[in-house]
Short mmCIF file of C-alpha atoms in Angstrom, two decimals:
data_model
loop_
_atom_site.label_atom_id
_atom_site.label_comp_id
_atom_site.label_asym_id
_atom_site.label_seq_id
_atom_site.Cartn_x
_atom_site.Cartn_y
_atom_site.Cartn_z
CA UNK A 1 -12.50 6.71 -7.57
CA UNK A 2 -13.65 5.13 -10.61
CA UNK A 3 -16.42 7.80 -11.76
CA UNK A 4 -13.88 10.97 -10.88
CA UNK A 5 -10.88 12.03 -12.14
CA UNK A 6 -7.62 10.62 -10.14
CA UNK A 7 -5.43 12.65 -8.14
CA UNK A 8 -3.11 9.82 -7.70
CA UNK A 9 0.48 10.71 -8.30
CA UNK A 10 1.99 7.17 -7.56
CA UNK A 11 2.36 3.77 -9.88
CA UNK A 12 2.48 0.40 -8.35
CA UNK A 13 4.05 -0.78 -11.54
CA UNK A 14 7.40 -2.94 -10.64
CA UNK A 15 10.81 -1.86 -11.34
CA UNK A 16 12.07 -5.25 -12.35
CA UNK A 17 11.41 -6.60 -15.94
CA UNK A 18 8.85 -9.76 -16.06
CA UNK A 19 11.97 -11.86 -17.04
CA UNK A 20 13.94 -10.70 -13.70
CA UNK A 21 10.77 -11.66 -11.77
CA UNK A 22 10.84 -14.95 -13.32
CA UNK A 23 14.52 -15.27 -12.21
CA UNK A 24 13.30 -14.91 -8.71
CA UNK A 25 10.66 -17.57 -8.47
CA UNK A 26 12.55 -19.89 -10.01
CA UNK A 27 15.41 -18.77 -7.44
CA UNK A 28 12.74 -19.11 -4.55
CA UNK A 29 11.89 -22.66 -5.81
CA UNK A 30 15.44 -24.28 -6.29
CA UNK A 31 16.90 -22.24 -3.12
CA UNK A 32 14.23 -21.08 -0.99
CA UNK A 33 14.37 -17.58 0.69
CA UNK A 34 18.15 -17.41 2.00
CA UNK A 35 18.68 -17.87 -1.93
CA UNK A 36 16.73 -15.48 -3.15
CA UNK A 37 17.85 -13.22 -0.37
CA UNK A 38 22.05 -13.64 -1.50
CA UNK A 39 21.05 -12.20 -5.16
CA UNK A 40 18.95 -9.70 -3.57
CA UNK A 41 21.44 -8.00 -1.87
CA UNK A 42 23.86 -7.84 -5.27
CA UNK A 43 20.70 -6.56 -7.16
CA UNK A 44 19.57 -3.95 -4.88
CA UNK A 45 22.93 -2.56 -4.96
CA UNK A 46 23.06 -2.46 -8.75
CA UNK A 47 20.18 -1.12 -8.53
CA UNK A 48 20.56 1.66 -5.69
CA UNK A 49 23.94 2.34 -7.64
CA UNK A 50 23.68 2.56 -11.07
CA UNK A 51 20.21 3.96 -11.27
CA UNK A 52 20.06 7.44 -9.89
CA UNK A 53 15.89 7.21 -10.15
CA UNK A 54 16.03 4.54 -7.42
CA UNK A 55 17.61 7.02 -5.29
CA UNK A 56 15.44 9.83 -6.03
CA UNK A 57 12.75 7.56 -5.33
CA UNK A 58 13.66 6.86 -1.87
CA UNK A 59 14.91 10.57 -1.04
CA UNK A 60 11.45 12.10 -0.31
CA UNK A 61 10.74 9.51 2.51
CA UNK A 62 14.55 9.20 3.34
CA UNK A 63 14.57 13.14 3.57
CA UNK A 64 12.08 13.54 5.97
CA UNK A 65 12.91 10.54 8.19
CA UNK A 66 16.39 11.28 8.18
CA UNK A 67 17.00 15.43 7.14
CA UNK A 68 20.19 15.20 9.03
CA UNK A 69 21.37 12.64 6.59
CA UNK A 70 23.59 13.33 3.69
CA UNK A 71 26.27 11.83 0.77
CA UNK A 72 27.16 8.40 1.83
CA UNK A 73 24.56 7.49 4.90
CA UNK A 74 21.30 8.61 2.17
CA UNK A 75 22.83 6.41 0.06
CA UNK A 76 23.29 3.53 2.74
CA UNK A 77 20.01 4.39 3.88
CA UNK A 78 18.51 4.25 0.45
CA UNK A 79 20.32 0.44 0.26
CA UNK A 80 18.43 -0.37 3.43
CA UNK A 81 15.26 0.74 2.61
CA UNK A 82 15.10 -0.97 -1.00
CA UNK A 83 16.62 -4.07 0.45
CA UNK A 84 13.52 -4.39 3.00
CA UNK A 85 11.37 -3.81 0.09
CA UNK A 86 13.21 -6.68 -1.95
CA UNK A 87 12.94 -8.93 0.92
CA UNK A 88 9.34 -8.16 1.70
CA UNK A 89 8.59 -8.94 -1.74
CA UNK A 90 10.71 -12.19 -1.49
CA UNK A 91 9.00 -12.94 1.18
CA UNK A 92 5.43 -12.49 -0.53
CA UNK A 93 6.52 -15.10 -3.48
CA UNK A 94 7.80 -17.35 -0.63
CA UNK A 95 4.69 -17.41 0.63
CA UNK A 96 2.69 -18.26 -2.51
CA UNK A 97 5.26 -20.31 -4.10
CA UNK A 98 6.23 -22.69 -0.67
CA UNK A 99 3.62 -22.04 1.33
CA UNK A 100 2.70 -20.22 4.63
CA UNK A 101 4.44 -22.82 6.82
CA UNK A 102 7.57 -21.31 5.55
CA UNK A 103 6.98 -17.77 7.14
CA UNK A 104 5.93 -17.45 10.66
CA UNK A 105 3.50 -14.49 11.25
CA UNK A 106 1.94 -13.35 14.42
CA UNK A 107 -1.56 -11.55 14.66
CA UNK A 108 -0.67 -9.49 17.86
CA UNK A 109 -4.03 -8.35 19.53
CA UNK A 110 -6.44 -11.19 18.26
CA UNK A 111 -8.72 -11.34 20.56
CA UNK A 112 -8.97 -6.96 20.69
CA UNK A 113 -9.50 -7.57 16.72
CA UNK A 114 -11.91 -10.45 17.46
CA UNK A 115 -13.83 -8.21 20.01
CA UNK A 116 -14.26 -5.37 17.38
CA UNK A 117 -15.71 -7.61 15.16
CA UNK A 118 -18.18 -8.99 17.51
CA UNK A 119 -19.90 -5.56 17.58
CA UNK A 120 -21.86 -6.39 14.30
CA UNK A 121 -20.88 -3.71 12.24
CA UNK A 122 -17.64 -5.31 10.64
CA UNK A 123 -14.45 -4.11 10.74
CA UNK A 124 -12.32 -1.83 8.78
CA UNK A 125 -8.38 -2.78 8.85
CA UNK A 126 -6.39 0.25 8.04
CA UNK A 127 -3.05 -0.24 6.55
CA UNK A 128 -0.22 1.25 4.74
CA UNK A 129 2.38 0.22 2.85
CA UNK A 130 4.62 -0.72 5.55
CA UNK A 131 6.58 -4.07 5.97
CA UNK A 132 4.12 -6.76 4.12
CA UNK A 133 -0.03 -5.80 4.37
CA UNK A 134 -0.22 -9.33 1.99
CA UNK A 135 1.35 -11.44 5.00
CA UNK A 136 -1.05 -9.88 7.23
CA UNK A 137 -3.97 -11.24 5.16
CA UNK A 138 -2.49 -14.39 5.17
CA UNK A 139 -2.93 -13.92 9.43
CA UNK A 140 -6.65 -12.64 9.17
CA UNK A 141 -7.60 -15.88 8.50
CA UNK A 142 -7.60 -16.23 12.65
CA UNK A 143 -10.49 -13.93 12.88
CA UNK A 144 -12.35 -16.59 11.15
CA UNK A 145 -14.80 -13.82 8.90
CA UNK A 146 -14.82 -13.12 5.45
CA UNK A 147 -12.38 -10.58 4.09
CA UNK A 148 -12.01 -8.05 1.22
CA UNK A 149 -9.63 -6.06 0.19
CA UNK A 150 -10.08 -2.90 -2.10
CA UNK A 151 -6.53 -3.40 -3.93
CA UNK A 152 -5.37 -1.78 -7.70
CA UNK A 153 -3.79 -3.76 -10.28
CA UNK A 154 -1.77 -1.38 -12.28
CA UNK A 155 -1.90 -2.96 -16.02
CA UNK A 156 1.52 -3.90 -16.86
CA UNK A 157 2.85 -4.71 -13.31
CA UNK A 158 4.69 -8.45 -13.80
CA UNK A 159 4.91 -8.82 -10.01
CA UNK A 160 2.46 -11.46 -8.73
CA UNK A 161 0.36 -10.58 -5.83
CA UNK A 162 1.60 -13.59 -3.15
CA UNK A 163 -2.28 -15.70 -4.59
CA UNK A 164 -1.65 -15.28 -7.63
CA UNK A 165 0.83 -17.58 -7.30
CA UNK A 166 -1.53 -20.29 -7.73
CA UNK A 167 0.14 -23.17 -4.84
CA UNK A 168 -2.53 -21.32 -2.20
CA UNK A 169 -5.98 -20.86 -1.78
CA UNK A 170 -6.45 -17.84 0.27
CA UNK A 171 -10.64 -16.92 0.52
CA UNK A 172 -10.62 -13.12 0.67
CA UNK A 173 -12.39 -11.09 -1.85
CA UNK A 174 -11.01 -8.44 -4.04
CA UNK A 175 -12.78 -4.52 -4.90
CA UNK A 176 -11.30 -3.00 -7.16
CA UNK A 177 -11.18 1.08 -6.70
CA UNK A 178 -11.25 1.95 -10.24
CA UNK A 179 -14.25 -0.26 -10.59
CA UNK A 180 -18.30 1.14 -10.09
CA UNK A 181 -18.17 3.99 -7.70
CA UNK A 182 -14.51 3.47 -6.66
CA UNK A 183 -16.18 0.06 -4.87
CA UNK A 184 -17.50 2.07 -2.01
CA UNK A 185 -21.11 0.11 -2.41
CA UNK A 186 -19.17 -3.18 -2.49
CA UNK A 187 -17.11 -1.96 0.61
CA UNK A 188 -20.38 -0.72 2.47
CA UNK A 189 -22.35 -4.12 2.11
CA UNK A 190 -19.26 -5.83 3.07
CA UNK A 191 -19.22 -3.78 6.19
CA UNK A 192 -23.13 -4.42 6.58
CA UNK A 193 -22.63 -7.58 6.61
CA UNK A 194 -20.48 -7.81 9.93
CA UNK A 195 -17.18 -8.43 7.62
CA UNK A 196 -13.95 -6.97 7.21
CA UNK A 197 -12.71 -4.63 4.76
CA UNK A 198 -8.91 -3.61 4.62
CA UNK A 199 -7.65 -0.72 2.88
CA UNK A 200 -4.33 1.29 2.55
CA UNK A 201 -4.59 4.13 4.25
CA UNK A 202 -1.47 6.18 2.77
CA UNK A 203 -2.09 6.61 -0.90
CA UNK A 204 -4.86 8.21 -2.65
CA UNK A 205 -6.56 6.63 -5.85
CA UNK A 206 -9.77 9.37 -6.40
CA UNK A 207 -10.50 12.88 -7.20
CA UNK A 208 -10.45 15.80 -5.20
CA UNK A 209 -12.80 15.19 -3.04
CA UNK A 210 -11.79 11.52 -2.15
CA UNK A 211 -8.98 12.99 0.33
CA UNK A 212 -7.73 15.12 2.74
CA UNK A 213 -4.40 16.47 3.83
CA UNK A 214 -2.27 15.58 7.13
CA UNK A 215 0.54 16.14 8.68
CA UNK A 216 3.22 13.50 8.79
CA UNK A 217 7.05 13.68 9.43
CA UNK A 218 6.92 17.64 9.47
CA UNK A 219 4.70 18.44 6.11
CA UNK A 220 1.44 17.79 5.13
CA UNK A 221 0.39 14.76 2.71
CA UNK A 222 -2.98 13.70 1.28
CA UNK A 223 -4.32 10.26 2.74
CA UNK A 224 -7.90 8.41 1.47
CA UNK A 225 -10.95 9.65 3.63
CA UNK A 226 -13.08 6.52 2.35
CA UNK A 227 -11.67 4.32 5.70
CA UNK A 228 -13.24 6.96 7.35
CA UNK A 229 -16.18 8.04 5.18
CA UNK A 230 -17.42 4.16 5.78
CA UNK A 231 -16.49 3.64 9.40
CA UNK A 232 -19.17 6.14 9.55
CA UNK A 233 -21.72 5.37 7.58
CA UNK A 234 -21.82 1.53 8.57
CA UNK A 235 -20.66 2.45 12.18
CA UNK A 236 -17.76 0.17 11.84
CA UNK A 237 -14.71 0.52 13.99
CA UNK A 238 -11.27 1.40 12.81
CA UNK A 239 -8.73 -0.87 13.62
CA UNK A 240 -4.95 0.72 12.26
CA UNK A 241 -2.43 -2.07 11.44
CA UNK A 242 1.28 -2.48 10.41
CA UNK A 243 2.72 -5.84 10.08
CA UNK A 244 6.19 -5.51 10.05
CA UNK A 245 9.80 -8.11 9.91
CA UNK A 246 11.14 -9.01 12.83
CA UNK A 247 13.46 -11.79 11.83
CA UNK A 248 14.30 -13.28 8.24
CA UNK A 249 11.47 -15.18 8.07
CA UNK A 250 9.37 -13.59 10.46
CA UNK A 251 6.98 -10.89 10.85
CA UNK A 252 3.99 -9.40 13.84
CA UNK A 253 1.13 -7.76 12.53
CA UNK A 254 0.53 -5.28 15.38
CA UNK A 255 -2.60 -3.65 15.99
CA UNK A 256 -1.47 0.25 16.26
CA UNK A 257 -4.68 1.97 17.16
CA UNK A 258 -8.47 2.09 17.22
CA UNK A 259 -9.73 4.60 15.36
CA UNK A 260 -13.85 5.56 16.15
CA UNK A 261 -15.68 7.59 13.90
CA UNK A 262 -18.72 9.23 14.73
CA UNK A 263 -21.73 8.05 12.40
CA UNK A 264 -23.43 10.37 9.74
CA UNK A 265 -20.33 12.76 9.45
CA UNK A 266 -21.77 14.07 6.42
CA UNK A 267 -20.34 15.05 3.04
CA UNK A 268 -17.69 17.18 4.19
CA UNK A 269 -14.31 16.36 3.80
CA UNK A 270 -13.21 18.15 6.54
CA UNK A 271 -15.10 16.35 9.20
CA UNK A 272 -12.95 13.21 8.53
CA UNK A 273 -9.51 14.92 9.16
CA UNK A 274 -9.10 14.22 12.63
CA UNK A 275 -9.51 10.48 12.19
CA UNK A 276 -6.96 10.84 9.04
CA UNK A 277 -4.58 12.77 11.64
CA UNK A 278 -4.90 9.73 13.82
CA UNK A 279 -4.08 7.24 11.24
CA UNK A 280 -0.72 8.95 9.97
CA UNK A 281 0.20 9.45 13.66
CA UNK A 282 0.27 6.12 14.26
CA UNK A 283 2.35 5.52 10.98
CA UNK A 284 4.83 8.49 12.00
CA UNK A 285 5.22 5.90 14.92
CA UNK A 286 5.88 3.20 13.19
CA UNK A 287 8.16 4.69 11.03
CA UNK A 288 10.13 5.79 13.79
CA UNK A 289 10.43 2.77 14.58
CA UNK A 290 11.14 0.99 11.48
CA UNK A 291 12.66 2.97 9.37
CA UNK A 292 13.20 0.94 6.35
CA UNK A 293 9.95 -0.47 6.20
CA UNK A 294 8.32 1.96 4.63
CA UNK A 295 7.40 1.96 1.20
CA UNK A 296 6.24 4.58 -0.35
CA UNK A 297 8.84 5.85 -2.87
CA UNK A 298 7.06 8.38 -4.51
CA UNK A 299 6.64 12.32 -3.23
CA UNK A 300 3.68 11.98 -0.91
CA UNK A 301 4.23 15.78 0.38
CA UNK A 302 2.07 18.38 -1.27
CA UNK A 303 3.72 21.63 -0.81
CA UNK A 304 6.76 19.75 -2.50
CA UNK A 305 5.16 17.78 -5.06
CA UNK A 306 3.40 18.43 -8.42
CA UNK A 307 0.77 15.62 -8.52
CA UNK A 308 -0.57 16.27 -12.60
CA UNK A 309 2.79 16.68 -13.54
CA UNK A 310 5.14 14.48 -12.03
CA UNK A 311 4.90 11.00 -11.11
CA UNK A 312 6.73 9.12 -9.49
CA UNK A 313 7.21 5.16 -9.32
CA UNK A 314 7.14 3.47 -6.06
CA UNK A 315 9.06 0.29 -6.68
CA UNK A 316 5.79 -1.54 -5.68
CA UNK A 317 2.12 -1.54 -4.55
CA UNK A 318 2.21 -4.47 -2.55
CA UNK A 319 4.85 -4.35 -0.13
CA UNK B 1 -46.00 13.74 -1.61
CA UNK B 2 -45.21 11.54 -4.76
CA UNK B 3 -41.90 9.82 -4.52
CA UNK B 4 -39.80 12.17 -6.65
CA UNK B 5 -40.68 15.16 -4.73
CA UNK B 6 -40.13 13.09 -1.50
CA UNK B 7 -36.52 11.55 -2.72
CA UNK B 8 -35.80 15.49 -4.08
CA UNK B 9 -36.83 16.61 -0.57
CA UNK B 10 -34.86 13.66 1.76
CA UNK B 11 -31.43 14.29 -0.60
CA UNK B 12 -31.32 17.81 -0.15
CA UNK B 13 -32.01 18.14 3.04
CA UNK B 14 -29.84 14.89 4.19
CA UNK B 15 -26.98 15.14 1.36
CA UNK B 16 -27.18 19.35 1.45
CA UNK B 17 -28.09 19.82 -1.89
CA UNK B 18 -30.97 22.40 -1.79
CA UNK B 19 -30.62 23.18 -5.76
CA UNK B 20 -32.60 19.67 -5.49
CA UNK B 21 -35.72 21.91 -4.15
CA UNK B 22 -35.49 24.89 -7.27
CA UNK B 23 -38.24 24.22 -9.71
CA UNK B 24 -35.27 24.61 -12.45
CA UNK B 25 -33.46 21.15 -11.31
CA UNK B 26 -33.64 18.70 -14.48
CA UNK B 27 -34.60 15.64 -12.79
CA UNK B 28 -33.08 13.52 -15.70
CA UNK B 29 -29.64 15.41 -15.02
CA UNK B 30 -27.35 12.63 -14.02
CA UNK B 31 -26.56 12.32 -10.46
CA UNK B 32 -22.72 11.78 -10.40
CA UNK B 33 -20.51 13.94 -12.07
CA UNK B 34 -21.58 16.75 -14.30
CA UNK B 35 -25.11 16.78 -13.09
CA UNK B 36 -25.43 17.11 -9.47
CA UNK B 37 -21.93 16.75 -8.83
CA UNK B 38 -21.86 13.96 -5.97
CA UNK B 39 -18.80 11.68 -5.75
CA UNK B 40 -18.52 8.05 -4.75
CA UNK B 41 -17.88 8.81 -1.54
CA UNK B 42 -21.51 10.25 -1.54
CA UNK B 43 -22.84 6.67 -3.31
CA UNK B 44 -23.00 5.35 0.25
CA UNK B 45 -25.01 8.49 1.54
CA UNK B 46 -27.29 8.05 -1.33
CA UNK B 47 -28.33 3.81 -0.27
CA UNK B 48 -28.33 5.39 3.63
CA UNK B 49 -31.04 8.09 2.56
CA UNK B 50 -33.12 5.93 0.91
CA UNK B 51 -32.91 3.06 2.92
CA UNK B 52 -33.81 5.10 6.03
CA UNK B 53 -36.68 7.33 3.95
CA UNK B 54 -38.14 4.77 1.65
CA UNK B 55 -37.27 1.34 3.50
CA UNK B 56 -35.24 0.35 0.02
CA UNK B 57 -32.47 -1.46 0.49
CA UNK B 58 -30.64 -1.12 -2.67
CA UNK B 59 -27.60 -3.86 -2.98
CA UNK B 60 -27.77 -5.51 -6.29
CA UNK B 61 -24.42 -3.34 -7.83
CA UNK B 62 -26.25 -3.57 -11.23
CA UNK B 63 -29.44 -2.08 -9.78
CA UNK B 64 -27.95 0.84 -8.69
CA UNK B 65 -26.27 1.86 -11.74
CA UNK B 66 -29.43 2.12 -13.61
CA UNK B 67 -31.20 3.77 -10.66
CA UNK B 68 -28.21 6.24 -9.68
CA UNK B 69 -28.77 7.51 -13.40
CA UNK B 70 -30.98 10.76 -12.41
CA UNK B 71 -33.68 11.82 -9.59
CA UNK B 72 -36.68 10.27 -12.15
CA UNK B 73 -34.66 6.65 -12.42
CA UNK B 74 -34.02 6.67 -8.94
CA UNK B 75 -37.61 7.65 -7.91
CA UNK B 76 -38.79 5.12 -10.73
CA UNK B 77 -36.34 2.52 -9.05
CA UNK B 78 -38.25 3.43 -5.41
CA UNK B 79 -41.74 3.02 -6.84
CA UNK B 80 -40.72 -0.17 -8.23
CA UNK B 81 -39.35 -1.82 -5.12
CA UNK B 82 -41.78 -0.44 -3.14
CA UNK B 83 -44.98 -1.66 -5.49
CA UNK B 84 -42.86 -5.35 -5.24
#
């Protein structure tokens, strides 16, 4: 986190060339979503096909999820799970290009969210990256307080972010975790000041000390303890949550758990395990659940991966 | 107590960091990183400590990086705010 050395073995850099993107948006303007979606489902399979790093990609999720899986269903699998990601991404442009009146998004447990904010101490939404954390923004609007979001750029990515679309005006703020400090001051006086703060909670960006490992889907993986490192410093509450697609141009951002974190843990990284072993719980749930919309296409597993020397591509930060 | 011994008293006890109290420390030894090792994660412990010791609210981003330099900025920084 910006002053240490990163541990980070994952790129949010897109697979797709800035050209191909362009393809898309242009697709999403003349035909909307269902045509975007038709060439989606022609690319992804060129994609899942002919390029066997696509597959690898997907295998150390896929593996886990499904161990009993093998030859032709990984590879079906490995379809499914790219062609959620395409859509979700589809669905991102949709929304900056047409507009949020073209995707309908429910905020399940408002008024729980609302109620955690009205302690004073703001408000710290966990996420992953899981179905489409940018639609979910979109819905935090309802809470009606400001919001930032500590989000990386990778230099290079040609993806747009869903605002950077320029048709919108969405009002959240952006920290930057390579920036001063990895932006934990900026995160604790947005927490001070009764706001909300989201954060992924499933990959890590600092040095060694910046995480911790859990368990989730039978081996252990390193998750961010800064959620937690804040929550109790400013006394914030947790809240965990996962939007996820329920229809083609639908989604529910569902609130999966509170998380509470004691205040003044202290330095050590230990203390914050437990509340890390509470977030990835409720992702191993949601994962069971939805399968496919998970999207983390990297090796997140420690005993199996070589973070200095091998990294690995997820197709995208921003799903 | 001056204000350097004070801070160098408050961070090691609060933060754990009793090399802070060894007449050897080099107060202009930065604080992050190769000097006394804290993190960003410990940035936040560091504006807790001396907001609840010295009553300084430190929030101005550029502030801090000039104060967060070594014990005698940050001490300096405290006087300052508190002579304000």
């Amino acid at each position: 986190m910006g002053t240490e050395k990163s541990s980070r073995t994952w790129t949010s850099r897109s697979l797709g060339s800035e050209f191909q993107h362009r393809i898309f948006y242009a697709l999403i303007s003349v035909a909307g979503r269902r045509g975007a979606y038709f060439a989606l489902y022609f690319v992804v399979a060129w994609y899942v096909l002919l390029r066997p790093s696509v597959r690898e990609k997907a295998s150390f999720y896929l593996q886990r999820r499904f161990p009993s899986h093998r030859g032709w269903r990984r590879l079906w699998d490995t379809y499914c799970m790219s062609l959620e990601l395409g859509k979700v991404l589809v669905d991102r442009a949709v929304l900056g290009i047409l507009g949020p009146e073209k995707i309908h998004s429910v905020l399940t447990s408002e008024a729980q969210l609302r109620a955690l904010l009205a302690e004073g101490k703001g408000l710290v939404l966990v996420m992953a990256h899981a179905g489409s954390w940018q639609l979910s923004m979109a819905n935090l609007a309802n809470l009606r307080a400001s919001v930032s979001l500590l989000i990386h750029r990778e230099p290079g990515d040609v993806d747009r972010h869903f605002f950077e679309h320029g048709r919108q005006t969405f009002a959240f703020r952006i920290i930057d975790p390579t920036g001063y400090m990895g932006g934990m001051l900026e995160m604790y006086q947005v927490l001070k000041a009764g706001e909300v703060l989201c954060i992924m909670g499933d990959r890590v960006m600092g040095g060694p000390g910046s995480h911790v490992g859990v368990n989730f889907l039978g081996g252990e993986i390193r998750v961010p303890i800064s959620p937690y490192k804040l929550a109790s410093s400013s006394g914030a509450p947790i809240a965990v949550i996962f939007p996820h697609k329920t229809g083609p141009d639908r989604f529910q951002v569902k609130l999966a758990t509170v998380i509470r974190v004691p205040e003044h843990l202290g330095r050590r990284v230990e203390a914050f395990r437990p509340f890390a072993q509470a977030f990835s719980h409720a992702l191993e749930e949601f994962v069971a659940e939805h399968p496919y919309q998970f999207f983390n296409f990297f090796d997140m597993w420690v005993e199996s991966s070589d973070a200095a020397k091998n990294i690995h591509s997820s197709s995208h930060s921003g799903a | 107590m001056d204000t350097k011994t004070k801070l160098k008293h408050a961070l090691a006890d609060e933060l754990n960091l009793p090399e802070l109290k060894e007449a050897t420390f080099d107060d202009d030894a930065p604080l992050f990183g190769q000097g006394l090792g804290l993190d960003s994660l410990d940035a936040v412990e560091l504006v807790i400590v001396i907001q609840k010791h010295f009553g300084v609210e430190i929030k101005d981003m550029d502030e801090s990086r000039s104060a967060f330099a070594s014990i005698n900025a940050l001490a300096a920084y405290i006087d300052q705010r508190l002579a304000a």
